[in-house]
PDB file of C-alpha atoms and ligand atoms in Angstrom:
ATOM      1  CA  UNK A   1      27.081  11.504 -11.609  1.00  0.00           C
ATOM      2  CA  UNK A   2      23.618  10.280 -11.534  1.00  0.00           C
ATOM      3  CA  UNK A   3      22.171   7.229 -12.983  1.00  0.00           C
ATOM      4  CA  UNK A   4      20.184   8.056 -16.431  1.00  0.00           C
ATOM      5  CA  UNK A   5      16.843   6.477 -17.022  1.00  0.00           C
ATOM      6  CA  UNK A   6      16.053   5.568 -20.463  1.00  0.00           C
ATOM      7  CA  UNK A   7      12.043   4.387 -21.384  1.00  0.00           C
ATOM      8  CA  UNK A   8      12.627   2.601 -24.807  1.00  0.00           C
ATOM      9  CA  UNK A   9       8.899   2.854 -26.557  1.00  0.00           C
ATOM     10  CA  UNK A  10       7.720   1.016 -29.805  1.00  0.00           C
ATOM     11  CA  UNK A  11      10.959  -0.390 -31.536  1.00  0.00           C
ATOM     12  CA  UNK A  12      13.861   0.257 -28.919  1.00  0.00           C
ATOM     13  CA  UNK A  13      13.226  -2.618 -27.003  1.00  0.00           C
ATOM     14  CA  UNK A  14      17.032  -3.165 -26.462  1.00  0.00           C
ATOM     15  CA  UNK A  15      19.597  -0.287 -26.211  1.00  0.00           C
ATOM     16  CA  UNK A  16      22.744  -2.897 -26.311  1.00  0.00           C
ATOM     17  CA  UNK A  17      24.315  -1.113 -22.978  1.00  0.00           C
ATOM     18  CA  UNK A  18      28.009  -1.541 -22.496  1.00  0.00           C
ATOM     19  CA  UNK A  19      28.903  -3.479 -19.567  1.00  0.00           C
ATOM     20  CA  UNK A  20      24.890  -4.514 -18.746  1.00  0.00           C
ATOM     21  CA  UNK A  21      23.310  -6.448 -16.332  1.00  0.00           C
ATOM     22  CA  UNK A  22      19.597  -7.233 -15.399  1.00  0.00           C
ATOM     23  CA  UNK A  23      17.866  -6.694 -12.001  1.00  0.00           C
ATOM     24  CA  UNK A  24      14.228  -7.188 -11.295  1.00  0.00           C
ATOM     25  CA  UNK A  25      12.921  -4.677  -9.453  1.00  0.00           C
ATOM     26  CA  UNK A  26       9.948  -5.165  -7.260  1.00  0.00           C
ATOM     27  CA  UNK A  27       7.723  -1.605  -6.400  1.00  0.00           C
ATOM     28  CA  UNK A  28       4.916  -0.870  -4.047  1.00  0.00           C
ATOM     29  CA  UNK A  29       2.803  -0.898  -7.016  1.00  0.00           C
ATOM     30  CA  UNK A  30       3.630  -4.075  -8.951  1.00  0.00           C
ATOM     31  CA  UNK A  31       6.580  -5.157 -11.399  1.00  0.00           C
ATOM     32  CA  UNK A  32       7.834  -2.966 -14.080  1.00  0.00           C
ATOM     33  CA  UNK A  33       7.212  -4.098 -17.285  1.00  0.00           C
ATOM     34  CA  UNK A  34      10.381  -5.277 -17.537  1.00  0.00           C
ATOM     35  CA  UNK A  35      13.639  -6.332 -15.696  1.00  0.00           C
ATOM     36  CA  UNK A  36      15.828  -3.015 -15.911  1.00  0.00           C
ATOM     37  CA  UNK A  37      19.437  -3.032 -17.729  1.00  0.00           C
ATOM     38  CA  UNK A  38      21.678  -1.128 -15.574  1.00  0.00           C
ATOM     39  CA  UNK A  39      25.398  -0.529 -17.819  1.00  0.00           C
ATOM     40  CA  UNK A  40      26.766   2.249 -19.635  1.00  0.00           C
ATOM     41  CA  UNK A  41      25.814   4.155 -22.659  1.00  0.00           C
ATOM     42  CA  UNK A  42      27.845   7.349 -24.103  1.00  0.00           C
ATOM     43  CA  UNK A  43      30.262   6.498 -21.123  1.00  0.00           C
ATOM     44  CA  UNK A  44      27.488   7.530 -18.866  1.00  0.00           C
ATOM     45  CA  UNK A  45      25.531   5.312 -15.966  1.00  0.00           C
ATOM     46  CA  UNK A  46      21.988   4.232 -17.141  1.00  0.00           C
ATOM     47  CA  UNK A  47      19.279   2.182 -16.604  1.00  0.00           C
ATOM     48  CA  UNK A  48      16.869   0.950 -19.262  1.00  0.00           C
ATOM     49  CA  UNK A  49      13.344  -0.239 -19.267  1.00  0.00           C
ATOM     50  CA  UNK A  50      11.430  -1.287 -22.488  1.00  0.00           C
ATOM     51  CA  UNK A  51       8.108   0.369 -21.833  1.00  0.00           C
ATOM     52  CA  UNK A  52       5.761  -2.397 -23.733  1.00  0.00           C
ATOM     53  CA  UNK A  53       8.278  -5.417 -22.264  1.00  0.00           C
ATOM     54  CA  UNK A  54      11.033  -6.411 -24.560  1.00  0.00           C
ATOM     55  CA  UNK A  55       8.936  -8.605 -26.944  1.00  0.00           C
ATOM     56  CA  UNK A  56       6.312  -5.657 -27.290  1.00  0.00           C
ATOM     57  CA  UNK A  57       3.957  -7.545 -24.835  1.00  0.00           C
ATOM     58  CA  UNK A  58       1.918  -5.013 -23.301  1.00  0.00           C
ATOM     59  CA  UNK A  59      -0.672  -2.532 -24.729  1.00  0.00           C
ATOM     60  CA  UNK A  60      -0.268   1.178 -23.957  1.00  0.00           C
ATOM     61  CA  UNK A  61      -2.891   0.603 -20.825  1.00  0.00           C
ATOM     62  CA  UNK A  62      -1.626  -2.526 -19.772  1.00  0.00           C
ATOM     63  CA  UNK A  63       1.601  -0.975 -19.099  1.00  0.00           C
ATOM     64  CA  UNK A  64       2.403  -0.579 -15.247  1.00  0.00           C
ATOM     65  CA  UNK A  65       3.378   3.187 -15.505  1.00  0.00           C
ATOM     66  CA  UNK A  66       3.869   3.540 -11.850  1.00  0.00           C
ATOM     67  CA  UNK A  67       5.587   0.202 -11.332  1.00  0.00           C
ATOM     68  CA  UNK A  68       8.186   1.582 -14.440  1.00  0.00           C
ATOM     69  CA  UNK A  69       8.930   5.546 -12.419  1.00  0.00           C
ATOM     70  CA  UNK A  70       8.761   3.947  -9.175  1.00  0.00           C
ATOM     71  CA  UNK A  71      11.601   1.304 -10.133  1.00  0.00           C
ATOM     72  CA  UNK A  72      13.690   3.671 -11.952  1.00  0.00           C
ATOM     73  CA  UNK A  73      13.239   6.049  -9.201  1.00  0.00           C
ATOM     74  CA  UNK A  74      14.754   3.206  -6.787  1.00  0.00           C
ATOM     75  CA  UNK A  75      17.511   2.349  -9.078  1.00  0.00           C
ATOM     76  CA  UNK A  76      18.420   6.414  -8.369  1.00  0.00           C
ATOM     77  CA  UNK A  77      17.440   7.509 -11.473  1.00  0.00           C
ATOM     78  CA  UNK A  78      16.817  11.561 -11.606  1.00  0.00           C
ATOM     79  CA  UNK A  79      16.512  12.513 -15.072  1.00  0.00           C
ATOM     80  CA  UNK A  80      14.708   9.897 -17.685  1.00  0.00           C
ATOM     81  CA  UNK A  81      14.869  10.712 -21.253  1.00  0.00           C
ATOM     82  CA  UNK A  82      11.995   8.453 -23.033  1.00  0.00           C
ATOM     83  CA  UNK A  83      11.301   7.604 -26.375  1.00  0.00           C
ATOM     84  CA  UNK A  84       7.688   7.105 -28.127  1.00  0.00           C
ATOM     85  CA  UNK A  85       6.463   7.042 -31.592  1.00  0.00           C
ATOM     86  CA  UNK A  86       3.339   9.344 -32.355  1.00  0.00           C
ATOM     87  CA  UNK A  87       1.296  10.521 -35.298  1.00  0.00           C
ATOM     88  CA  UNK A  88       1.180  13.543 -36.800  1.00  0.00           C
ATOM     89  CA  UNK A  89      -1.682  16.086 -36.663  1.00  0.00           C
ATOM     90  CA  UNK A  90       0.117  19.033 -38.888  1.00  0.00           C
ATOM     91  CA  UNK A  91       1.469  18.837 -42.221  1.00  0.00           C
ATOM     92  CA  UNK A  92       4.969  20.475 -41.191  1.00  0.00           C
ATOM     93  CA  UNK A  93       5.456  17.559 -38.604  1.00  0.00           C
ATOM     94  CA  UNK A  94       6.814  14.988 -41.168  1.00  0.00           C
ATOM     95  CA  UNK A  95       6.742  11.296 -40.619  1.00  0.00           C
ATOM     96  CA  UNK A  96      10.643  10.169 -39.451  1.00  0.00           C
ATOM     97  CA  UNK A  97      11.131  13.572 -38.189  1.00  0.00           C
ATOM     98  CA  UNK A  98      11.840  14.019 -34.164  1.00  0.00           C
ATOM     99  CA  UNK A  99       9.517  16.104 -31.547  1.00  0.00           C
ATOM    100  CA  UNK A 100      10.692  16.867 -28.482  1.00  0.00           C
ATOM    101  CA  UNK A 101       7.195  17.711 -26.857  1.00  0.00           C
ATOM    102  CA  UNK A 102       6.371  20.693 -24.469  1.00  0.00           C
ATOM    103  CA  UNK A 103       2.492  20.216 -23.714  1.00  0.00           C
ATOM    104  CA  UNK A 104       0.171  17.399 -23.205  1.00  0.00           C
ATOM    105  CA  UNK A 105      -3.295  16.844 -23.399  1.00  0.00           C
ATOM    106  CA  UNK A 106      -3.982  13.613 -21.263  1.00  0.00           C
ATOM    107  CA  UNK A 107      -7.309  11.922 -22.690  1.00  0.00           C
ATOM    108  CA  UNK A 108      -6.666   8.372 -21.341  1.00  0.00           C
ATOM    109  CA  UNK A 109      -9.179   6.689 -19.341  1.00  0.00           C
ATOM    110  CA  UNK A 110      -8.183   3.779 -17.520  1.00  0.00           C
ATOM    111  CA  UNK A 111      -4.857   4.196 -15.884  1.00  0.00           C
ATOM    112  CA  UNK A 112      -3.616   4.798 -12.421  1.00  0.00           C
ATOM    113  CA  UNK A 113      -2.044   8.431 -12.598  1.00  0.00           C
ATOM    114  CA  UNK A 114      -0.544   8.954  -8.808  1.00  0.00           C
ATOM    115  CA  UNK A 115       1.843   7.482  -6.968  1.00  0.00           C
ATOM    116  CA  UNK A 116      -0.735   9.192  -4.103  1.00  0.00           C
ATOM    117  CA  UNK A 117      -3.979   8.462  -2.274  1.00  0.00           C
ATOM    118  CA  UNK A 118      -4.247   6.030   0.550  1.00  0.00           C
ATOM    119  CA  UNK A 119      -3.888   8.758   3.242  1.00  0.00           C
ATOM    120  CA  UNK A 120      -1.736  11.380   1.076  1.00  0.00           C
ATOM    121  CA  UNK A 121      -2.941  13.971  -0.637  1.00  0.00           C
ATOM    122  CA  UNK A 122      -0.649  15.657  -3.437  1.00  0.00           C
ATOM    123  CA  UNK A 123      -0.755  18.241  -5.864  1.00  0.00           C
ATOM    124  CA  UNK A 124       2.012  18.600  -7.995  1.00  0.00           C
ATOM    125  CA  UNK A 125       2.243  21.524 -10.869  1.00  0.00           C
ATOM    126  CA  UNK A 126       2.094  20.442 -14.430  1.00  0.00           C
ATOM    127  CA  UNK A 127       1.948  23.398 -15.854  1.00  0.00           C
ATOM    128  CA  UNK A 128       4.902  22.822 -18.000  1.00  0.00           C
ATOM    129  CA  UNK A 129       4.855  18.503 -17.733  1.00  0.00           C
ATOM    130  CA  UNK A 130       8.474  17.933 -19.480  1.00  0.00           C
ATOM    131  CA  UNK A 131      11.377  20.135 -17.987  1.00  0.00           C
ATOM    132  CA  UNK A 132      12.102  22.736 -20.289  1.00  0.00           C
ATOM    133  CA  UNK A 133      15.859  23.188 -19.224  1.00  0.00           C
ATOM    134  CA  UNK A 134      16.828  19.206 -20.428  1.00  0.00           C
ATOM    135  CA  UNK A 135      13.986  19.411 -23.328  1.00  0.00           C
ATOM    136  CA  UNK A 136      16.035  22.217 -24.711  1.00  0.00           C
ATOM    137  CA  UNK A 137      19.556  20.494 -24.650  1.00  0.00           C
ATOM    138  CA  UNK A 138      17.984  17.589 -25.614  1.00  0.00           C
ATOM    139  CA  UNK A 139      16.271  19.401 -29.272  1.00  0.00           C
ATOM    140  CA  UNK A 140      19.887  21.355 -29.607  1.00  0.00           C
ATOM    141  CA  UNK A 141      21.531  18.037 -29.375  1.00  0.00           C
ATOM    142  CA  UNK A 142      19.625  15.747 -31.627  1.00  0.00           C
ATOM    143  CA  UNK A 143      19.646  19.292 -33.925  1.00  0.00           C
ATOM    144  CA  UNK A 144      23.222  19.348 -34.049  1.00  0.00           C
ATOM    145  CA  UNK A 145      23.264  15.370 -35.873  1.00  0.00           C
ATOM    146  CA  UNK A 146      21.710  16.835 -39.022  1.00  0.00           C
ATOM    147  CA  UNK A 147      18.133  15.162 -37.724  1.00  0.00           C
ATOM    148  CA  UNK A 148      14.726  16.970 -38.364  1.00  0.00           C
ATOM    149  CA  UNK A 149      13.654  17.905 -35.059  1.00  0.00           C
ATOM    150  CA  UNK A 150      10.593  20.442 -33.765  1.00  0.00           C
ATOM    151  CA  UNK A 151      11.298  21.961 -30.617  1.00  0.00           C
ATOM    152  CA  UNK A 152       8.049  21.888 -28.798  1.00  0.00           C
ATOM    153  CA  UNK A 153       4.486  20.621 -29.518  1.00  0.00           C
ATOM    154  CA  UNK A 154       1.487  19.422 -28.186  1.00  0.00           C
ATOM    155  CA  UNK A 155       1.281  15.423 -27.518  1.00  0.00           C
ATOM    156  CA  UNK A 156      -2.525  14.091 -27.174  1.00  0.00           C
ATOM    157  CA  UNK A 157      -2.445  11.055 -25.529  1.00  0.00           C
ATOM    158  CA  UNK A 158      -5.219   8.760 -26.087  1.00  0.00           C
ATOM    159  CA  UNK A 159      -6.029   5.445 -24.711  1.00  0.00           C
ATOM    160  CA  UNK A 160      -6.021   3.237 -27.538  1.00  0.00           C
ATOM    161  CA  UNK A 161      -5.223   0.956 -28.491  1.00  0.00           C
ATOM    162  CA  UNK A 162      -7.034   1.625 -31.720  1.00  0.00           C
ATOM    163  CA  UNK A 163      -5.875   4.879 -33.577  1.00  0.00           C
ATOM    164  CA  UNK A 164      -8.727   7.937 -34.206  1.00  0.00           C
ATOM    165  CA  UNK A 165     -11.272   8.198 -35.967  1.00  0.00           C
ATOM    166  CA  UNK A 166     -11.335  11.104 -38.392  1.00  0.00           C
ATOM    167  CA  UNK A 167     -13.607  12.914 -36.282  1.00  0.00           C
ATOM    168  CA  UNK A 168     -11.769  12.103 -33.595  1.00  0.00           C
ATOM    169  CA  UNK A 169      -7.979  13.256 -35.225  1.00  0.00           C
ATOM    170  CA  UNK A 170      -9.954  16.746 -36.327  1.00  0.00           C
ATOM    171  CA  UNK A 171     -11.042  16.995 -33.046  1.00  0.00           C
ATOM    172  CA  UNK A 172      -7.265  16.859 -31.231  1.00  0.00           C
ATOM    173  CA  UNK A 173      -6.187  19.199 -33.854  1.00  0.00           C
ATOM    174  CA  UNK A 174      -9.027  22.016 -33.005  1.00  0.00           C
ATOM    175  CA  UNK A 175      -7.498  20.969 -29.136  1.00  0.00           C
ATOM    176  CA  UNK A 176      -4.022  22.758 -30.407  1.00  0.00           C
ATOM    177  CA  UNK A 177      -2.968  19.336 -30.651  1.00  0.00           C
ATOM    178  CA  UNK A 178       0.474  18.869 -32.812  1.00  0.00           C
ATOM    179  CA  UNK A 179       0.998  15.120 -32.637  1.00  0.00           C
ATOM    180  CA  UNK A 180      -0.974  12.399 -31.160  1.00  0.00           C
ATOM    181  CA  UNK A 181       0.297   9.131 -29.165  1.00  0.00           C
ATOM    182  CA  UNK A 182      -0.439   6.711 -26.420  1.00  0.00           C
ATOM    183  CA  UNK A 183       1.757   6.397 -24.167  1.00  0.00           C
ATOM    184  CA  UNK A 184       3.062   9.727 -22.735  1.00  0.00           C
ATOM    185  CA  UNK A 185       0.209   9.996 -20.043  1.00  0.00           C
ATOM    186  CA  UNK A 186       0.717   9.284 -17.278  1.00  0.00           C
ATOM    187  CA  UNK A 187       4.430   8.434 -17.391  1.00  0.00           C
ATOM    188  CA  UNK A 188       5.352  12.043 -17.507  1.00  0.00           C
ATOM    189  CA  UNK A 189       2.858  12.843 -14.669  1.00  0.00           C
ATOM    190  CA  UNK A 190       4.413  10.075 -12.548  1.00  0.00           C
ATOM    191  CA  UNK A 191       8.097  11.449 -13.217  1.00  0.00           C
ATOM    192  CA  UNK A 192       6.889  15.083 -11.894  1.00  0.00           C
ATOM    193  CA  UNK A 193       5.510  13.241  -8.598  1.00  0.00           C
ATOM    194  CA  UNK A 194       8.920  11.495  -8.080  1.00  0.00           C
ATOM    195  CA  UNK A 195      10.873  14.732  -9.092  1.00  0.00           C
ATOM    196  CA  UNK A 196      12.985  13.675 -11.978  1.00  0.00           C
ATOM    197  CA  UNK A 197      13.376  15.566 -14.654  1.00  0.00           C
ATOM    198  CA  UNK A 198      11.146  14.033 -17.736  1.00  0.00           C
ATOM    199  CA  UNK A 199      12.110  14.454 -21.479  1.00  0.00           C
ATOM    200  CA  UNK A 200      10.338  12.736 -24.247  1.00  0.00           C
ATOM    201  CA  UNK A 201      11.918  12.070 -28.006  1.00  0.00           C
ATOM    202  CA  UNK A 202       8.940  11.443 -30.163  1.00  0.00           C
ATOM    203  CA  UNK A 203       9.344   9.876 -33.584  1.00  0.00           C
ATOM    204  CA  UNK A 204       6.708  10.451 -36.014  1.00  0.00           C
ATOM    205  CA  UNK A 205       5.437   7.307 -37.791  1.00  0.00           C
ATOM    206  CA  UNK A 206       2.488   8.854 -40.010  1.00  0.00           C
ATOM    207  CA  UNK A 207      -0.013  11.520 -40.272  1.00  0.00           C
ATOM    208  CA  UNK A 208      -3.024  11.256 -38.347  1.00  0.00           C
ATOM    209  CA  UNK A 209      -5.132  13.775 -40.459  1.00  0.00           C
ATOM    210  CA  UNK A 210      -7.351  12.680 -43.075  1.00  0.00           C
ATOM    211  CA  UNK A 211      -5.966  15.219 -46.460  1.00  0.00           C
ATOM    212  CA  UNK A 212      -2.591  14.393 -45.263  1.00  0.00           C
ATOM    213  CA  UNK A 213      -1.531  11.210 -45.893  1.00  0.00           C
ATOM    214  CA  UNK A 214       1.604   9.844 -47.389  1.00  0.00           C
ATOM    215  CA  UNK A 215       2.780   7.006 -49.360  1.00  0.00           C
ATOM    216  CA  UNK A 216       3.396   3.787 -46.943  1.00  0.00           C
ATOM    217  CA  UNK A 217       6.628   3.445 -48.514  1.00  0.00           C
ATOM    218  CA  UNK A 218       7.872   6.590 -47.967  1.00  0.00           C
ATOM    219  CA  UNK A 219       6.752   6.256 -44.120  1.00  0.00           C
ATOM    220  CA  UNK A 220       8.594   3.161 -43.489  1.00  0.00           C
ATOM    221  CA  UNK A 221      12.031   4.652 -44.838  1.00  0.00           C
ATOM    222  CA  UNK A 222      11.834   7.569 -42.662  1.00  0.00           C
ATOM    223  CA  UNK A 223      11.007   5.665 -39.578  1.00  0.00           C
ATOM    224  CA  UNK A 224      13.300   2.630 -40.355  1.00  0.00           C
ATOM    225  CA  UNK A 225      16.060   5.913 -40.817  1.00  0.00           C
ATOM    226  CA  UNK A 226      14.804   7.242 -37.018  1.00  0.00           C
ATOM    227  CA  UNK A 227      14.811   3.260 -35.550  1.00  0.00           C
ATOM    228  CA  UNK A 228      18.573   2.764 -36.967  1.00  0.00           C
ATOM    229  CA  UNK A 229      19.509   5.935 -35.503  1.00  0.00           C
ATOM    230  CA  UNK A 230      17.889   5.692 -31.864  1.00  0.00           C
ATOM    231  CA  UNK A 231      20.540   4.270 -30.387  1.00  0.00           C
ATOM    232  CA  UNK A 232      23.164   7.037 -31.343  1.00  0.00           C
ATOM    233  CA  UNK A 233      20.600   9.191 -30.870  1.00  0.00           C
ATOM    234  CA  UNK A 234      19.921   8.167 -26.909  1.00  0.00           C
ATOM    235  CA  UNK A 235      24.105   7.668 -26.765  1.00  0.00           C
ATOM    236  CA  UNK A 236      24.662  11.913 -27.754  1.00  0.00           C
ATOM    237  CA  UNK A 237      21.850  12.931 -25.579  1.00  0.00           C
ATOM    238  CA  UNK A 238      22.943  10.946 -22.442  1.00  0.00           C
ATOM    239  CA  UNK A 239      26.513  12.020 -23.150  1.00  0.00           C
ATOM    240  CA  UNK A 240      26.392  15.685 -22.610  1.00  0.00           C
ATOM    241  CA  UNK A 241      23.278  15.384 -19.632  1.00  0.00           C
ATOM    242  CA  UNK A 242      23.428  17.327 -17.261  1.00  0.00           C
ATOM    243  CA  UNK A 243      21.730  17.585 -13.623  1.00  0.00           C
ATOM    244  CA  UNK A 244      19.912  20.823 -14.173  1.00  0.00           C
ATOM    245  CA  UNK A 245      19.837  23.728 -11.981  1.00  0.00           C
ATOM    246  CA  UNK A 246      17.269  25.526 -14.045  1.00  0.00           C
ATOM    247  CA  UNK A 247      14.529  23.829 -13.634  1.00  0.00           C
ATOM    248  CA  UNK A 248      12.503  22.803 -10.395  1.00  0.00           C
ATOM    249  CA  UNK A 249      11.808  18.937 -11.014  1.00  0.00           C
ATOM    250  CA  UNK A 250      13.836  17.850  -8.262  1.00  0.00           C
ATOM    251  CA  UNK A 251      11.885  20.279  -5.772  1.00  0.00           C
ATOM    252  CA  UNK A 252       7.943  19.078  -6.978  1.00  0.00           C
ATOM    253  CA  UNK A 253       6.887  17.959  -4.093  1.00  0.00           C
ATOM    254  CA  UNK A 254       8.047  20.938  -1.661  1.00  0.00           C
ATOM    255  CA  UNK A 255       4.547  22.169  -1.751  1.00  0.00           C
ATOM    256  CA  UNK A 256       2.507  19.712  -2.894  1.00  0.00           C
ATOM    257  CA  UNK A 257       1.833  17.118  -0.102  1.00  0.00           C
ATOM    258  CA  UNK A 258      -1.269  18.898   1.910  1.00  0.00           C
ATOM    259  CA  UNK A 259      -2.173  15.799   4.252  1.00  0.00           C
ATOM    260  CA  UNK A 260      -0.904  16.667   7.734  1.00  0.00           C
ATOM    261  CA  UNK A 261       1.870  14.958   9.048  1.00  0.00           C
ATOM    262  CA  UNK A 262      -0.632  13.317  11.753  1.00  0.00           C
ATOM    263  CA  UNK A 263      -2.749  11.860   9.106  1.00  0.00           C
ATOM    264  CA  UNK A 264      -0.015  10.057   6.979  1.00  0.00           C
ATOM    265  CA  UNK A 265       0.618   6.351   8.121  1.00  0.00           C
ATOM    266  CA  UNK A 266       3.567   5.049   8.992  1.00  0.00           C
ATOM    267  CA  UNK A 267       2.815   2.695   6.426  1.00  0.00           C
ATOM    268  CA  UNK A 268       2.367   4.664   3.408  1.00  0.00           C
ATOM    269  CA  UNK A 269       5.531   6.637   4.410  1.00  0.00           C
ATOM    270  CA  UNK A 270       7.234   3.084   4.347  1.00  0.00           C
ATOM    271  CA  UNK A 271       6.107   2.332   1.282  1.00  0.00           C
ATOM    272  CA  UNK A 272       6.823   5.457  -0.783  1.00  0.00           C
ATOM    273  CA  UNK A 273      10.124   5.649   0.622  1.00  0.00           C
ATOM    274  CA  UNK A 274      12.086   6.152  -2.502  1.00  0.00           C
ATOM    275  CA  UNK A 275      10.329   9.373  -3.587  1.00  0.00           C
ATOM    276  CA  UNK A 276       9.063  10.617   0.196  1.00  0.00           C
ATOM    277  CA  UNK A 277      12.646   9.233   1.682  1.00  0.00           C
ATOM    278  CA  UNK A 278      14.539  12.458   1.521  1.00  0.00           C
ATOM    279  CA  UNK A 279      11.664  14.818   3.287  1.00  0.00           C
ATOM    280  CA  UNK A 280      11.356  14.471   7.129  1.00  0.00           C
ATOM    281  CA  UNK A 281       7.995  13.906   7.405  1.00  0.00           C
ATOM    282  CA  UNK A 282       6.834  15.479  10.607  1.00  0.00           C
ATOM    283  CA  UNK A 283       3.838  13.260  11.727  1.00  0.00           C
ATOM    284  CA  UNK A 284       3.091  14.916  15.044  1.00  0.00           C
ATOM    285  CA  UNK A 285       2.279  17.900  12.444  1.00  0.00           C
ATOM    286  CA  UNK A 286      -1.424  19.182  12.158  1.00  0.00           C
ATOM    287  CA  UNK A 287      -0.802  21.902   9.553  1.00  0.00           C
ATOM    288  CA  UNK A 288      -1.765  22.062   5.839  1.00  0.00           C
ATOM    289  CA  UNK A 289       0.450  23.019   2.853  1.00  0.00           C
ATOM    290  CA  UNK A 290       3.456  21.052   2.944  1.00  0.00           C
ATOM    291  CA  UNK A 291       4.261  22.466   6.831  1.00  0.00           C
ATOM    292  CA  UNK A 292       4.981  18.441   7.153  1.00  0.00           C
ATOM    293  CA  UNK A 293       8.199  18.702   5.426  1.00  0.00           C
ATOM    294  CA  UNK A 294      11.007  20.337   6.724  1.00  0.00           C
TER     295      UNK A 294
HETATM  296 ZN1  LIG B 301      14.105  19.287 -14.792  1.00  0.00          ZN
END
């Protein structure tokens, strides 16, 4: 059985793991955000990282993104199932309700989006950015607790780390946008590169939609509801996970390195070992279109 990897966003900042312990994990790119709490949740191995640090530290673009995947990633993590909290830009999408997203619209500006670059070139297919196959189970799973959840939807992802404007929340809904957050991009883009399946549990704090707004009150008992129930929540979903043979996260990269073998350093092989580790990279290769790999 493989090692689950859990990204707590806003509020579940400690999954109180049975049997835990802490490692720091050092990446290529920098340190996590957090040390990572390796233990056992549902019965089943996982390894947790707060996203925004335990103590809710770090702003959506301060977060090390690549530094979070990449650690996971090393801790032999191959499906992460990550939670985030998000607005809502339609009136059916109710605030303490669960989406489990299908699309993205990445609008952030600032943040390093590859684990690539430095002398490898890849281009991996997001056409579908969370796997479907675990997205499903995941939906039919938190369905079957009683909880409100939407199977699919758009997530915007803006930089923050000030909300929208009005003009700007009319704007992501004439995008086909269904619910907008911060924090989605480029953590699911980074999962694709290092082939793990990626599934995101949204929890919706407000609407985002001027026209649609809600009593405070009423927002803060639905998401204090969602918070309380995270933890069970993240305990069903991990219990019945299973690798997936449906879906073609663990196989991303097959065809998406295009740098020739010849061209790729021996140190930039060395240091994205944990995702490049299980290709032979054939650097005496001159072809294009992923003829380095075997
Ligand atoms: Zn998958």
């Amino acid at each position: 059985m493989s090692v689950i990897g859990i990204i707590g966003g806003t509020g579940v900042y400690n999954l109180e793991l049975d049997d835990p312990s802490e490692v720091e994990v050092e990446t290529p790119f920098g340190k996590p955000s957090d040390s990572i709490t390796l233990g056992k949740l549902g019965g089943r191995d996982v390894a947790f990282i707060p996203r925004h640090g335990r103590y809710h530290q770090l702003l959506p673009h301060e977060i090390n993104y690549r530094a979070n995947i990449y650690a996971l990633k090393k801790m032999g993590v191959e499906q992460v199932i990550s939670t985030c909290m998000a607005g809502s830009l339609k009136k059916e999408i109710k605030p303490g309700q669960v989406v489990i997203p299908d699309q993205t619209i990445d609008l952030t500006k600032t943040r390093d989006s590859t684990f690539f670059g430095d002398g490898v070139a890849a281009y991996v297919d997001m056409s579908e950015p969370f796997c479907s196959s675990q997205s499903k189970y995941v939906a039919d799973t938190i369905a079957g607790m009683g909880i409100d959840v939407h199977k699919g939807g758009t997530y915007v992802c803006i930089e923050g780390p000030q909300f929208s404007t009005y003009a700007e929340s009319d704007l992501y809904v004439m995008m086909g946008g269904d619910i907008v957050g911060m924090t989605a991009l480029p953590e699911v883009k980074l999962a694709r590169e290092a082939e793990m399946c990626y599934v995101s549990i949204v929890g919706i704090s407000d609407y985002n939609v001027c026209g649609m707004t809600s009593s405070c009150m009423e927002n803060m008992k639905g998401m204090r509801l969602l918070m309380k129930n995270m933890r069970s929540i993240l305990s069903e979903v991990v219990l019945g996970l299973h690798v997936s043979t449906e879906c073609s996260c663990s196989t991303a990269l097959g065809r998406a390195i295009v740098t020739s073998g010849a061209g790729i350093s021996s140190d930039t092989i060395l240091k994205l070992d944990s995702i490049l580790g299980k290709y032979e990279i054939d650097t005496s290769s001159i072809g294009v279109h992923g003829s380095i790999l075997k």
